[in-house]
Tab-separated table of C-alpha atoms in Angstrom:
chain	number	residue	atom	x	y	z
A	432	PHE	CA	-35.205	-58.987	46.397
A	433	PHE	CA	-33.614	-61.779	48.483
A	434	TYR	CA	-33.524	-59.690	51.630
A	435	LYS	CA	-37.147	-58.540	51.634
A	436	ASN	CA	-38.519	-61.989	50.889
A	437	LEU	CA	-36.384	-63.631	53.544
A	438	VAL	CA	-37.674	-61.215	56.189
A	439	PHE	CA	-41.242	-61.828	54.987
A	440	THR	CA	-40.871	-65.604	54.930
A	441	LEU	CA	-38.902	-65.910	58.195
A	442	THR	CA	-41.748	-64.362	60.190
A	443	GLN	CA	-44.098	-67.011	58.770
A	444	ILE	CA	-41.636	-69.790	59.583
A	445	LEU	CA	-41.328	-68.624	63.176
A	446	PHE	CA	-45.116	-68.432	63.432
A	447	GLY	CA	-45.273	-71.997	62.139
A	448	ILE	CA	-42.995	-73.136	64.965
A	449	PHE	CA	-45.216	-71.499	67.581
A	450	SER	CA	-48.391	-72.851	65.963
A	451	LEU	CA	-47.038	-76.417	65.863
A	452	PHE	CA	-46.776	-76.211	62.058
A	453	SER	CA	-50.558	-76.136	61.710
A	454	SER	CA	-50.238	-74.700	58.164
A	455	GLN	CA	-52.182	-71.656	59.352
A	456	SER	CA	-50.862	-68.542	57.600
A	457	ILE	CA	-50.139	-65.561	59.824
A	458	TYR	CA	-50.837	-63.223	56.909
A	459	ASP	CA	-54.179	-62.690	55.224
A	460	ASN	CA	-54.471	-63.451	51.516
A	461	LEU	CA	-54.501	-59.736	50.791
A	462	TYR	CA	-51.036	-59.271	52.305
A	463	LEU	CA	-49.676	-62.339	50.555
A	464	LEU	CA	-50.944	-60.971	47.249
A	465	ILE	CA	-49.716	-57.390	47.400
A	466	TYR	CA	-46.404	-57.794	49.263
A	467	ASN	CA	-44.336	-58.393	46.121
A	468	ILE	CA	-46.579	-56.352	43.849
A	469	THR	CA	-47.371	-52.997	45.449
A	470	MET	CA	-45.436	-53.026	48.753
A	471	THR	CA	-41.878	-53.661	47.669
A	472	SER	CA	-41.575	-53.657	43.863
A	473	ILE	CA	-41.490	-50.033	42.707
A	474	PRO	CA	-38.841	-48.410	45.007
A	475	ILE	CA	-36.262	-51.116	44.346
A	476	ILE	CA	-36.621	-50.597	40.562
A	477	PHE	CA	-35.750	-46.899	40.855
A	478	TYR	CA	-32.972	-47.752	43.311
A	479	GLY	CA	-31.450	-50.128	40.780
A	480	ILE	CA	-31.682	-47.615	37.945
A	481	PHE	CA	-30.579	-44.375	39.645
A	482	GLU	CA	-28.433	-45.433	42.596
A	483	GLN	CA	-24.991	-43.771	42.519
A	484	ARG	CA	-22.851	-44.528	45.487
A	485	LEU	CA	-20.208	-41.900	44.768
A	486	PRO	CA	-20.489	-38.488	43.073
A	487	GLU	CA	-19.699	-38.279	39.393
A	488	SER	CA	-16.735	-35.959	40.090
A	489	THR	CA	-15.156	-38.583	42.349
A	490	LEU	CA	-15.646	-41.326	39.784
A	491	MET	CA	-14.028	-39.202	37.106
A	492	THR	CA	-11.131	-38.181	39.359
A	493	VAL	CA	-10.448	-41.674	40.712
A	494	PRO	CA	-11.176	-44.186	37.951
A	495	ASP	CA	-9.434	-46.848	40.044
A	496	ILE	CA	-12.773	-47.180	41.868
A	497	TYR	CA	-14.081	-49.253	38.980
A	498	MET	CA	-11.538	-51.935	39.886
A	499	THR	CA	-13.464	-52.548	43.092
A	500	ILE	CA	-16.424	-53.957	41.163
A	501	SER	CA	-14.426	-56.201	38.869
A	502	ARG	CA	-15.264	-59.922	38.874
A	503	ASN	CA	-18.584	-59.207	40.614
A	504	LYS	CA	-16.992	-58.380	43.949
A	505	TYR	CA	-20.329	-57.069	45.241
A	506	LEU	CA	-21.766	-60.529	44.671
A	507	SER	CA	-19.242	-62.116	46.994
A	508	TRP	CA	-20.116	-64.635	49.694
A	509	MET	CA	-19.276	-61.994	52.312
A	510	ASN	CA	-21.957	-59.654	50.992
A	511	PHE	CA	-24.389	-62.563	50.684
A	512	PHE	CA	-23.958	-63.638	54.300
A	513	THR	CA	-24.022	-60.018	55.491
A	514	TRP	CA	-27.427	-59.403	53.891
A	515	THR	CA	-28.661	-62.775	55.111
A	516	ALA	CA	-27.619	-61.900	58.671
A	517	PHE	CA	-29.454	-58.585	58.496
A	518	SER	CA	-32.601	-60.210	57.109
A	519	VAL	CA	-32.576	-62.921	59.803
A	520	TRP	CA	-32.043	-60.353	62.515
A	521	HIS	CA	-34.849	-58.134	61.260
A	522	GLY	CA	-37.234	-61.076	60.940
A	523	ILE	CA	-36.454	-62.276	64.476
A	524	VAL	CA	-36.889	-58.805	66.019
A	525	ILE	CA	-40.175	-58.160	64.198
A	526	PHE	CA	-41.698	-61.550	65.008
A	527	PHE	CA	-40.731	-61.715	68.666
A	528	GLY	CA	-41.505	-58.021	69.178
A	529	THR	CA	-45.020	-58.629	67.880
A	530	TYR	CA	-45.249	-61.841	69.909
A	531	PHE	CA	-44.290	-59.973	73.062
A	532	LEU	CA	-46.990	-57.351	72.447
A	533	ALA	CA	-49.596	-60.064	71.874
A	534	THR	CA	-48.783	-62.020	75.021
A	535	GLU	CA	-48.048	-59.317	77.581
A	536	GLY	CA	-51.539	-57.898	77.976
A	537	VAL	CA	-51.533	-54.833	75.714
A	538	SER	CA	-53.804	-56.559	73.197
A	539	MET	CA	-56.661	-57.550	75.531
A	540	GLY	CA	-57.498	-60.284	73.030
A	541	GLY	CA	-58.757	-57.742	70.575
A	542	ASN	CA	-61.689	-56.778	72.791
A	543	GLU	CA	-62.033	-53.072	73.488
A	544	GLY	CA	-58.356	-52.710	72.931
A	545	ASN	CA	-55.567	-53.399	70.527
A	546	ALA	CA	-56.206	-56.184	68.042
A	547	ILE	CA	-52.729	-57.751	68.158
A	548	GLY	CA	-54.068	-60.533	70.344
A	549	VAL	CA	-56.228	-61.978	67.533
A	550	LEU	CA	-54.780	-63.673	64.479
A	551	GLU	CA	-55.855	-61.025	61.963
A	552	GLY	CA	-54.517	-58.224	64.143
A	553	TYR	CA	-51.287	-60.086	64.830
A	554	GLY	CA	-50.651	-60.603	61.151
A	555	SER	CA	-51.691	-57.065	60.237
A	556	PHE	CA	-49.340	-55.492	62.765
A	557	MET	CA	-46.514	-57.751	61.667
A	558	ILE	CA	-46.967	-57.076	57.957
A	559	ASP	CA	-46.983	-53.397	58.828
A	560	CYS	CA	-43.574	-53.822	60.561
A	561	VAL	CA	-42.172	-55.876	57.689
A	562	PHE	CA	-43.431	-53.459	55.056
A	563	ILE	CA	-42.096	-50.352	56.774
A	564	GLY	CA	-38.910	-52.154	57.782
A	565	VAL	CA	-37.821	-53.251	54.308
A	566	THR	CA	-38.633	-49.756	53.036
A	567	ILE	CA	-36.427	-48.181	55.715
A	568	LYS	CA	-33.666	-50.650	54.808
A	569	LEU	CA	-33.834	-49.508	51.187
A	570	VAL	CA	-33.499	-45.899	52.281
A	571	LEU	CA	-30.575	-46.706	54.547
A	572	VAL	CA	-28.560	-48.417	51.802
A	573	SER	CA	-29.234	-45.644	49.303
A	574	TYR	CA	-26.638	-42.950	48.642
A	575	HIS	CA	-28.335	-41.025	45.837
A	576	TYR	CA	-31.685	-39.667	47.034
A	577	ASN	CA	-33.142	-38.627	43.702
A	578	ALA	CA	-36.729	-37.523	43.088
A	579	PHE	CA	-37.741	-40.850	41.541
A	580	LEU	CA	-36.631	-42.836	44.586
A	581	ILE	CA	-38.214	-40.430	47.078
A	582	ILE	CA	-41.524	-40.251	45.219
A	583	SER	CA	-41.671	-44.042	44.778
A	584	VAL	CA	-41.027	-44.644	48.511
A	585	ILE	CA	-43.573	-42.112	49.645
A	586	GLY	CA	-46.084	-43.217	47.013
A	587	THR	CA	-45.687	-46.870	47.978
A	588	LEU	CA	-46.262	-46.106	51.658
A	589	VAL	CA	-49.331	-43.965	50.951
A	590	PHE	CA	-50.850	-46.350	48.443
A	591	ASN	CA	-50.526	-49.457	50.590
A	592	PHE	CA	-51.823	-47.798	53.719
A	593	CYS	CA	-54.802	-46.717	51.633
A	594	VAL	CA	-55.273	-50.378	50.753
A	595	PHE	CA	-55.135	-51.295	54.438
A	596	ILE	CA	-57.729	-48.629	55.265
A	597	LEU	CA	-59.928	-49.855	52.409
A	598	ALA	CA	-59.745	-53.424	53.715
A	599	ASN	CA	-60.632	-52.088	57.163
A	600	PHE	CA	-63.999	-50.730	55.943
A	601	VAL	CA	-64.856	-52.561	52.729
A	602	SER	CA	-65.362	-56.264	52.157
A	603	LEU	CA	-62.823	-57.289	49.497
A	604	PRO	CA	-63.173	-60.537	47.496
A	605	ILE	CA	-59.561	-61.523	48.248
A	606	VAL	CA	-60.043	-61.269	52.038
A	607	ASP	CA	-61.307	-64.427	53.757
A	608	ASN	CA	-64.594	-63.989	55.631
A	609	ASP	CA	-64.129	-60.226	55.958
A	610	ASP	CA	-61.481	-60.907	58.603
A	611	LEU	CA	-59.833	-57.494	58.183
A	612	ILE	CA	-63.003	-55.463	58.763
A	613	GLY	CA	-62.294	-53.177	61.735
A	614	VAL	CA	-58.826	-54.657	62.436
A	615	TRP	CA	-56.903	-51.524	61.533
A	616	THR	CA	-59.337	-49.391	63.523
A	617	ARG	CA	-58.608	-51.459	66.664
A	618	LEU	CA	-54.884	-51.445	65.935
A	619	GLY	CA	-54.777	-47.666	65.609
A	620	THR	CA	-57.340	-46.463	68.110
A	621	GLY	CA	-57.723	-49.160	70.815
A	622	ASN	CA	-56.615	-48.806	74.409
A	623	GLY	CA	-53.266	-50.374	73.584
A	624	ALA	CA	-52.675	-48.318	70.441
A	625	TYR	CA	-50.122	-45.978	72.016
A	626	VAL	CA	-48.126	-48.956	73.214
A	627	SER	CA	-48.127	-50.267	69.638
A	628	TYR	CA	-46.938	-46.915	68.285
A	629	LEU	CA	-44.123	-46.899	70.813
A	630	ALA	CA	-43.326	-50.513	69.956
A	631	LEU	CA	-42.859	-49.599	66.281
A	632	PHE	CA	-40.060	-47.152	67.190
A	633	VAL	CA	-38.493	-49.636	69.588
A	634	LEU	CA	-38.591	-52.490	67.090
A	635	PHE	CA	-37.152	-50.417	64.271
A	636	GLY	CA	-34.467	-49.113	66.595
A	637	LEU	CA	-33.458	-52.674	67.489
A	638	CYS	CA	-33.622	-53.703	63.854
A	639	PHE	CA	-31.527	-50.966	62.341
A	640	VAL	CA	-28.839	-50.138	64.903
A	641	PRO	CA	-26.597	-52.889	63.363
A	642	ASP	CA	-27.392	-51.532	59.878
A	643	LEU	CA	-26.400	-48.000	60.856
A	644	LEU	CA	-23.145	-49.210	62.424
A	645	TYR	CA	-22.371	-51.252	59.327
A	646	ARG	CA	-23.126	-48.254	57.102
A	647	LEU	CA	-20.715	-46.121	59.112
A	648	PHE	CA	-18.060	-48.838	58.840
A	649	ILE	CA	-18.474	-49.133	55.060
A	650	ASP	CA	-18.435	-45.364	54.595
A	651	SER	CA	-15.275	-44.971	56.656
A	652	LYS	CA	-13.663	-47.796	54.733
A	653	THR	CA	-14.620	-46.191	51.432
A	654	GLN	CA	-13.249	-42.803	52.536
A	655	TYR	CA	-9.993	-44.434	53.607
A	656	TYR	CA	-9.705	-46.133	50.224
A	657	LEU	CA	-10.347	-42.888	48.348
A	658	GLN	CA	-7.833	-40.960	50.427
A	659	SER	CA	-5.187	-43.641	49.938
A	660	VAL	CA	-5.738	-43.672	46.146
A	661	LEU	CA	-5.672	-39.887	45.932
A	662	LYS	CA	-2.545	-39.735	48.061
A	663	SER	CA	-0.872	-42.338	45.857
A	664	LYS	CA	-1.823	-40.420	42.717
A	665	LYS	CA	-0.531	-37.157	44.240
A	666	THR	CA	2.776	-38.784	45.125
A	667	SER	CA	3.059	-40.210	41.603
A	668	ILE	CA	2.323	-36.797	40.019
A	669	GLU	CA	4.850	-35.021	42.250
A	670	SER	CA	7.458	-37.616	41.415
A	671	SER	CA	6.748	-37.213	37.713
A	672	GLU	CA	6.967	-33.405	37.947
A	673	SER	CA	10.201	-33.656	39.885
A	674	SER	CA	11.659	-35.904	37.231
A	675	SER	CA	10.516	-33.532	34.504
A	676	SER	CA	12.038	-30.531	36.265
A	677	CYS	CA	15.379	-32.374	36.600
A	678	ASN	CA	15.391	-33.253	32.920
A	679	GLY	CA	14.503	-29.651	32.158
A	680	ALA	CA	17.408	-28.380	34.221
A	681	VAL	CA	19.844	-30.664	32.427
A	682	ASN	CA	18.510	-29.670	29.029
A	683	CYS	CA	18.617	-25.995	29.946
A	684	ALA	CA	22.171	-26.299	31.124
A	685	TYR	CA	23.155	-27.864	27.829
A	686	TYR	CA	20.906	-26.149	25.318
A	687	GLY	CA	20.207	-22.932	27.130
A	688	SER	CA	17.084	-21.645	28.805
A	689	LEU	CA	13.875	-21.676	26.851
A	690	ASP	CA	13.465	-18.046	27.832
A	691	GLU	CA	16.565	-17.018	25.873
A	692	THR	CA	15.973	-14.925	22.801
A	693	SER	CA	17.325	-16.022	19.424
A	694	GLU	CA	19.969	-13.275	19.573
A	695	GLU	CA	21.224	-14.463	22.943
A	696	ILE	CA	21.434	-18.025	21.675
A	697	ARG	CA	23.389	-16.886	18.581
A	698	MET	CA	25.845	-14.867	20.686
A	699	ARG	CA	26.373	-17.738	23.120
A	700	ARG	CA	27.095	-20.167	20.288
A	701	MET	CA	29.622	-17.730	18.782
A	702	ASP	CA	31.392	-17.516	22.128
A	703	GLU	CA	31.457	-21.291	22.393
A	704	SER	CA	32.968	-21.615	18.900
A	705	HIS	CA	35.828	-19.256	19.887
């Protein structure tokens, strides 16, 4: 919740700096309304309910894992600043990536080309990046890809793009002055559209390379922890078995082997009495 709203808000703050804090919103009212309702609310609910970082068999085999979440360790300042750093990085990349596209000629001011050069197109392209970006982030931090999560992610993407298409052709009461009419058509089919499509891949690549590296680091750290715990348990079990076998040998030497028959035990005791 904190991450997705910081990315969303940071892009508006940066736009405020470049617009001399004119109080002009970069996002249309429609985007402000649906961002926390239909764009980002459903997948995170299913993530919170069904996420399972480690398999059940591992959790049952190594119960020591539960010690790692004691005292709210996942709510530490380190995790807080890590997520904050990712959200700031993603917001900066998305804003300045869109800013570069709008100022380097691919937009043509929205005339006969891509609409990023006009305010409505600029905000629409950026909300598209933010929306897809926070969804990708959720997928990257997930470990348990269950049907509920997958369906909610795909359903959210499809539903909201349908809303964008609807706003592109139909005058909606929430949209100011029909500003979004035709914007998505120009974004997707103008002369600069292919540059915009390429820019999406480049922007998301820049955004999520640090996330992927961090994920690899966390996974390797987790595997090292599990291996060390399992190795410690194995050593403890072997030590216990060794101790048991020694005690068994002493007892057998004194009381006789457990495999002896009752007759053998009786004969041995008679010999000892003589």
